[in-house]
Amino acid sequence: MIVGFAGSGNIAAAMARGWGAGDDGPEQMLFTDSGSGRAAALAEEVGGEALDSNAELAERADLLVLAVKAKALEEVAREAQAAPAVLSLVGATSLDRVAKAFPDAAAFRVMPNLGVELRRGVLCFVADEDAADQLVAEVRGSLELLGRLVEIDDALFDAATAVMGCSPAYLALAMEAIAEAGAADGLDQQLSHSLVVDAAAGTVELLRSRHPADLRDAVASPGGSTEAGLDVLEREGVAEAFTEAVRASLARMRG
């Protein structure tokens, strides 16, 4: 399968790097951009090809990946009507809107997070019910190379994006703050960072089989240092702040 990326931003680049990391990815990857130069840089990095127009991209690609802003969807669609199949990464944009913009193409929608770069991503996915079974299977198979593929209702994409798409930034902020506190008390900064990262990796594995509250209880002995830290987080309203962050992300998507 030849995959063409209309747009070469961060998520498109993460997907391209993930596919390019093995011999089982797309036969070829093609890229365009709006004049930023990212397409050429990304093509050079992953061994693809940068093209001058979305029209050429649509003519040459078996699957057109829409990695553009919602406001640019119709403009790109006018240029790329030759695409036989489209995979939308466009935020807060329904599959129905994508299908209407590309009436002659099979339409798919996916929302990946940045972990796809390492083939450890989470990807929410929905296919047009009219798409051929063989094509759906081929698209699904390609996406499954990049991580865990979860098929959900199109109406739930915003909520899923706020939970799995935005949350890596929130978690990174928390880990950065913890590592900086360790460095401020004398730890080498790189060591402090690595300690937090490895602790987080182990915690993730534990959380696959344990409830978050149970894990907190297991770490926080009564009257101990962890409990003292949790008391401060509760006093400062950290849990509520994370909830409000998710709500703010949803509000912006739906704005």
C-alpha positions as a Markdown table, in Angstrom:
| # | Residue | x | y | z |
|---|---|---|---|---|
| 1 | Met | 0.0 | 0.0 | 0.0 |
| 2 | Ile | 1.2 | 3.5 | -0.9 |
| 3 | Val | 0.3 | 6.0 | 1.8 |
| 4 | Gly | 0.2 | 9.7 | 1.1 |
| 5 | Phe | 0.2 | 12.3 | 3.9 |
| 6 | Ala | -1.6 | 15.5 | 3.2 |
| 7 | Gly | 0.2 | 17.4 | 6.0 |
| 8 | Ser | 3.4 | 16.6 | 7.7 |
| 9 | Gly | 3.0 | 17.8 | 11.3 |
| 10 | Asn | 3.8 | 16.1 | 14.6 |
| 11 | Ile | 1.2 | 13.3 | 14.5 |
| 12 | Ala | 1.8 | 12.6 | 10.8 |
| 13 | Ala | 5.5 | 12.5 | 11.5 |
| 14 | Ala | 5.0 | 10.1 | 14.4 |
| 15 | Met | 2.9 | 7.7 | 12.3 |
| 16 | Ala | 5.5 | 7.9 | 9.4 |
| 17 | Arg | 8.3 | 7.1 | 11.8 |
| 18 | Gly | 6.4 | 4.2 | 13.3 |
| 19 | Trp | 5.7 | 2.7 | 10.0 |
| 20 | Gly | 9.2 | 3.4 | 8.8 |
| 21 | Ala | 10.7 | 1.6 | 11.8 |
| 22 | Gly | 10.1 | -1.9 | 10.4 |
| 23 | Asp | 10.0 | -3.8 | 7.1 |
| 24 | Asp | 6.3 | -4.4 | 7.4 |
| 25 | Gly | 5.1 | -0.8 | 6.9 |
| 26 | Pro | 3.7 | 0.8 | 3.7 |
| 27 | Glu | 5.3 | 0.1 | 0.4 |
| 28 | Gln | 6.0 | 3.8 | 0.0 |
| 29 | Met | 5.2 | 7.0 | 1.9 |
| 30 | Leu | 4.5 | 10.3 | 0.2 |
| 31 | Phe | 4.2 | 13.8 | 1.8 |
| 32 | Thr | 3.0 | 17.3 | 1.2 |
| 33 | Asp | 2.8 | 20.4 | 3.4 |
| 34 | Ser | 1.4 | 23.9 | 3.1 |
| 35 | Gly | 4.9 | 25.4 | 2.5 |
| 36 | Ser | 6.6 | 24.7 | 5.8 |
| 37 | Gly | 9.3 | 22.4 | 4.3 |
| 38 | Arg | 8.3 | 19.7 | 6.8 |
| 39 | Ala | 7.3 | 17.3 | 4.0 |
| 40 | Ala | 10.8 | 17.3 | 2.5 |
| 41 | Ala | 12.5 | 16.9 | 5.9 |
| 42 | Leu | 10.2 | 14.0 | 6.9 |
| 43 | Ala | 10.5 | 12.3 | 3.5 |
| 44 | Glu | 14.3 | 12.4 | 3.8 |
| 45 | Glu | 14.1 | 11.1 | 7.4 |
| 46 | Val | 11.9 | 8.1 | 6.7 |
| 47 | Gly | 12.9 | 7.4 | 3.1 |
| 48 | Gly | 9.7 | 8.7 | 1.5 |
| 49 | Glu | 9.1 | 11.3 | -1.2 |
| 50 | Ala | 7.9 | 14.9 | -0.9 |
| 51 | Leu | 5.4 | 16.0 | -3.6 |
| 52 | Asp | 4.5 | 19.5 | -4.8 |
| 53 | Ser | 0.7 | 19.1 | -4.7 |
| 54 | Asn | -2.2 | 17.3 | -3.0 |
| 55 | Ala | -3.6 | 16.5 | -6.5 |
| 56 | Glu | -0.5 | 14.4 | -7.3 |
| 57 | Leu | -0.6 | 12.9 | -3.8 |
| 58 | Ala | -4.1 | 11.7 | -4.3 |
| 59 | Glu | -3.4 | 10.3 | -7.7 |
| 60 | Arg | -0.4 | 8.3 | -6.5 |
| 61 | Ala | -1.5 | 7.1 | -3.1 |
| 62 | Asp | -3.7 | 4.1 | -2.3 |
| 63 | Leu | -4.6 | 5.7 | 1.1 |
| 64 | Leu | -4.6 | 9.5 | 1.6 |
| 65 | Val | -4.0 | 10.4 | 5.2 |
| 66 | Leu | -5.6 | 13.8 | 6.1 |
| 67 | Ala | -3.3 | 15.4 | 8.6 |
| 68 | Val | -4.6 | 18.9 | 8.3 |
| 69 | Lys | -6.6 | 21.4 | 10.4 |
| 70 | Ala | -10.4 | 21.1 | 10.2 |
| 71 | Lys | -10.7 | 24.5 | 8.4 |
| 72 | Ala | -8.5 | 23.1 | 5.6 |
| 73 | Leu | -10.5 | 20.0 | 5.0 |
| 74 | Glu | -12.7 | 21.2 | 2.1 |
| 75 | Glu | -9.7 | 22.9 | 0.4 |
| 76 | Val | -7.6 | 19.8 | 0.5 |
| 77 | Ala | -10.6 | 17.8 | -0.7 |
| 78 | Arg | -11.1 | 20.0 | -3.7 |
| 79 | Glu | -7.4 | 19.3 | -4.7 |
| 80 | Ala | -7.5 | 15.6 | -3.9 |
| 81 | Gln | -10.7 | 14.2 | -5.2 |
| 82 | Ala | -8.8 | 11.4 | -7.0 |
| 83 | Ala | -8.0 | 9.7 | -3.7 |
| 84 | Pro | -9.5 | 6.2 | -3.7 |
| 85 | Ala | -9.5 | 6.0 | 0.2 |
| 86 | Val | -9.0 | 8.6 | 2.9 |
| 87 | Leu | -7.9 | 8.2 | 6.5 |
| 88 | Ser | -8.7 | 11.3 | 8.5 |
| 89 | Leu | -6.7 | 12.6 | 11.5 |
| 90 | Val | -8.6 | 15.8 | 11.5 |
| 91 | Gly | -9.6 | 16.7 | 15.0 |
| 92 | Ala | -13.2 | 17.3 | 16.0 |
| 93 | Thr | -14.4 | 16.4 | 12.5 |
| 94 | Ser | -16.9 | 13.6 | 12.0 |
| 95 | Leu | -16.5 | 10.7 | 9.6 |
| 96 | Asp | -19.7 | 11.9 | 7.9 |
| 97 | Arg | -18.1 | 15.3 | 7.1 |
| 98 | Val | -15.0 | 13.6 | 5.7 |
| 99 | Ala | -17.1 | 11.2 | 3.6 |
| 100 | Lys | -19.1 | 14.1 | 2.2 |
| 101 | Ala | -15.9 | 16.0 | 1.3 |
| 102 | Phe | -14.7 | 12.8 | -0.5 |
| 103 | Pro | -17.9 | 11.3 | -1.9 |
| 104 | Asp | -16.0 | 8.9 | -4.3 |
| 105 | Ala | -13.6 | 7.6 | -1.7 |
| 106 | Ala | -13.8 | 5.0 | 1.1 |
| 107 | Ala | -13.5 | 7.0 | 4.3 |
| 108 | Phe | -11.9 | 6.1 | 7.6 |
| 109 | Arg | -11.2 | 8.1 | 10.8 |
| 110 | Val | -8.4 | 7.5 | 13.3 |
| 111 | Met | -7.1 | 9.4 | 16.3 |
| 112 | Pro | -3.6 | 8.3 | 17.3 |
| 113 | Asn | -1.4 | 9.5 | 20.1 |
| 114 | Leu | 2.3 | 10.2 | 20.0 |
| 115 | Gly | 3.3 | 6.7 | 21.1 |
| 116 | Val | 2.7 | 5.5 | 17.5 |
| 117 | Glu | 6.2 | 6.8 | 16.8 |
| 118 | Leu | 7.5 | 3.8 | 18.8 |
| 119 | Arg | 4.7 | 1.5 | 17.8 |
| 120 | Arg | 3.4 | 1.8 | 21.3 |
| 121 | Gly | 0.5 | 4.1 | 20.5 |
| 122 | Val | -3.3 | 4.0 | 21.1 |
| 123 | Leu | -5.4 | 4.6 | 18.0 |
| 124 | Cys | -9.1 | 5.1 | 18.0 |
| 125 | Phe | -10.6 | 4.0 | 14.7 |
| 126 | Val | -13.9 | 4.0 | 12.8 |
| 127 | Ala | -14.6 | 2.9 | 9.2 |
| 128 | Asp | -17.3 | 4.0 | 6.8 |
| 129 | Glu | -19.8 | 1.2 | 6.8 |
| 130 | Asp | -19.8 | 1.2 | 3.0 |
| 131 | Ala | -16.0 | 0.5 | 2.7 |
| 132 | Ala | -15.1 | -2.8 | 1.3 |
| 133 | Asp | -14.2 | -5.5 | 3.8 |
| 134 | Gln | -10.8 | -6.2 | 2.3 |
| 135 | Leu | -9.9 | -2.5 | 2.3 |
| 136 | Val | -11.0 | -2.1 | 5.9 |
| 137 | Ala | -8.9 | -5.1 | 6.9 |
| 138 | Glu | -5.9 | -3.7 | 5.1 |
| 139 | Val | -6.2 | -0.3 | 6.7 |
| 140 | Arg | -6.7 | -1.9 | 10.1 |
| 141 | Gly | -3.7 | -4.1 | 9.7 |
| 142 | Ser | -1.5 | -1.1 | 8.8 |
| 143 | Leu | -2.7 | 0.8 | 11.8 |
| 144 | Glu | -2.2 | -2.1 | 14.2 |
| 145 | Leu | 1.5 | -2.0 | 13.5 |
| 146 | Leu | 1.6 | 1.3 | 15.3 |
| 147 | Gly | 0.0 | 0.1 | 18.6 |
| 148 | Arg | -3.4 | -0.8 | 20.1 |
| 149 | Leu | -6.2 | -0.2 | 17.7 |
| 150 | Val | -9.6 | 0.5 | 19.4 |
| 151 | Glu | -12.8 | 0.7 | 17.3 |
| 152 | Ile | -15.2 | 3.1 | 18.8 |
| 153 | Asp | -18.3 | 5.0 | 17.8 |
| 154 | Asp | -17.6 | 8.2 | 15.8 |
| 155 | Ala | -19.6 | 10.3 | 18.3 |
| 156 | Leu | -17.1 | 9.3 | 21.1 |
| 157 | Phe | -13.9 | 10.5 | 19.3 |
| 158 | Asp | -13.8 | 13.8 | 21.1 |
| 159 | Ala | -13.9 | 12.1 | 24.6 |
| 160 | Ala | -11.3 | 9.5 | 23.5 |
| 161 | Thr | -9.0 | 12.2 | 22.1 |
| 162 | Ala | -9.1 | 14.1 | 25.4 |
| 163 | Val | -8.3 | 10.9 | 27.3 |
| 164 | Met | -5.6 | 9.3 | 25.2 |
| 165 | Gly | -4.5 | 12.0 | 22.8 |
| 166 | Cys | -4.1 | 14.9 | 25.1 |
| 167 | Ser | -3.2 | 13.1 | 28.3 |
| 168 | Pro | 0.5 | 12.3 | 27.4 |
| 169 | Ala | 1.2 | 16.0 | 27.6 |
| 170 | Tyr | -0.5 | 16.2 | 31.1 |
| 171 | Leu | 1.5 | 13.2 | 32.3 |
| 172 | Ala | 4.7 | 14.6 | 30.9 |
| 173 | Leu | 4.0 | 17.8 | 32.9 |
| 174 | Ala | 3.6 | 15.9 | 36.1 |
| 175 | Met | 6.7 | 13.9 | 35.6 |
| 176 | Glu | 8.7 | 17.0 | 34.7 |
| 177 | Ala | 7.6 | 18.6 | 37.9 |
| 178 | Ile | 8.6 | 15.6 | 40.0 |
| 179 | Ala | 12.0 | 15.2 | 38.3 |
| 180 | Glu | 12.7 | 19.0 | 38.8 |
| 181 | Ala | 11.9 | 18.7 | 42.5 |
| 182 | Gly | 14.4 | 15.8 | 42.8 |
| 183 | Ala | 17.0 | 17.8 | 41.0 |
| 184 | Ala | 16.4 | 20.8 | 43.2 |
| 185 | Asp | 17.3 | 18.6 | 46.2 |
| 186 | Gly | 20.6 | 17.5 | 44.8 |
| 187 | Leu | 20.0 | 14.7 | 42.3 |
| 188 | Asp | 21.7 | 14.9 | 38.9 |
| 189 | Gln | 19.0 | 16.2 | 36.6 |
| 190 | Gln | 19.3 | 13.4 | 34.1 |
| 191 | Leu | 19.3 | 10.8 | 36.9 |
| 192 | Ser | 16.2 | 12.4 | 38.4 |
| 193 | His | 14.5 | 12.3 | 35.1 |
| 194 | Ser | 15.4 | 8.7 | 34.4 |
| 195 | Leu | 14.2 | 7.6 | 37.9 |
| 196 | Val | 10.8 | 9.2 | 37.3 |
| 197 | Val | 10.5 | 7.7 | 33.8 |
| 198 | Asp | 11.3 | 4.2 | 35.0 |
| 199 | Ala | 9.0 | 4.5 | 38.0 |
| 200 | Ala | 6.2 | 5.6 | 35.6 |
| 201 | Ala | 6.9 | 2.7 | 33.3 |
| 202 | Gly | 6.6 | 0.2 | 36.1 |
| 203 | Thr | 3.5 | 2.0 | 37.4 |
| 204 | Val | 1.8 | 1.7 | 34.0 |
| 205 | Glu | 2.4 | -2.1 | 34.0 |
| 206 | Leu | 0.9 | -2.4 | 37.5 |
| 207 | Leu | -2.1 | -0.4 | 36.5 |
| 208 | Arg | -3.0 | -2.9 | 33.8 |
| 209 | Ser | -4.2 | -5.2 | 36.5 |
| 210 | Arg | -4.7 | -3.0 | 39.6 |
| 211 | His | -7.2 | -0.2 | 40.3 |
| 212 | Pro | -5.5 | 3.2 | 40.7 |
| 213 | Ala | -6.9 | 3.6 | 44.2 |
| 214 | Asp | -5.5 | 0.2 | 45.2 |
| 215 | Leu | -2.1 | 1.1 | 43.9 |
| 216 | Arg | -2.1 | 4.4 | 45.8 |
| 217 | Asp | -2.9 | 2.5 | 49.0 |
| 218 | Ala | -0.2 | 0.0 | 48.4 |
| 219 | Val | 2.5 | 2.8 | 48.0 |
| 220 | Ala | 1.2 | 5.2 | 50.7 |
| 221 | Ser | 1.8 | 3.7 | 54.2 |
| 222 | Pro | -0.3 | 5.5 | 56.9 |
| 223 | Gly | 1.7 | 8.4 | 58.2 |
| 224 | Gly | 4.5 | 7.9 | 55.7 |
| 225 | Ser | 6.2 | 10.2 | 53.2 |
| 226 | Thr | 3.9 | 9.2 | 50.2 |
| 227 | Glu | 0.8 | 10.0 | 52.3 |
| 228 | Ala | 2.3 | 13.4 | 53.1 |
| 229 | Gly | 2.7 | 14.1 | 49.4 |
| 230 | Leu | -0.8 | 12.9 | 48.5 |
| 231 | Asp | -2.2 | 15.1 | 51.2 |
| 232 | Val | -0.6 | 18.1 | 49.5 |
| 233 | Leu | -1.9 | 17.1 | 46.1 |
| 234 | Glu | -5.4 | 16.8 | 47.6 |
| 235 | Arg | -5.1 | 20.2 | 49.3 |
| 236 | Glu | -3.9 | 21.8 | 46.1 |
| 237 | Gly | -6.8 | 20.2 | 44.1 |
| 238 | Val | -4.5 | 18.3 | 41.6 |
| 239 | Ala | -7.1 | 15.7 | 40.8 |
| 240 | Glu | -9.7 | 18.3 | 40.1 |
| 241 | Ala | -7.2 | 20.2 | 37.9 |
| 242 | Phe | -6.6 | 17.2 | 35.7 |
| 243 | Thr | -10.4 | 16.8 | 35.4 |
| 244 | Glu | -10.7 | 20.4 | 34.3 |
| 245 | Ala | -7.9 | 20.0 | 31.9 |
| 246 | Val | -9.8 | 17.2 | 30.1 |
| 247 | Arg | -12.9 | 19.4 | 30.1 |
| 248 | Ala | -11.0 | 22.3 | 28.7 |
| 249 | Ser | -9.6 | 20.1 | 25.9 |
| 250 | Leu | -13.2 | 18.9 | 25.1 |
| 251 | Ala | -14.5 | 22.4 | 25.1 |
| 252 | Arg | -11.8 | 23.6 | 22.6 |
| 253 | Met | -12.4 | 20.6 | 20.3 |
| 254 | Arg | -16.1 | 21.3 | 20.3 |
| 255 | Gly | -15.7 | 25.1 | 20.2 |
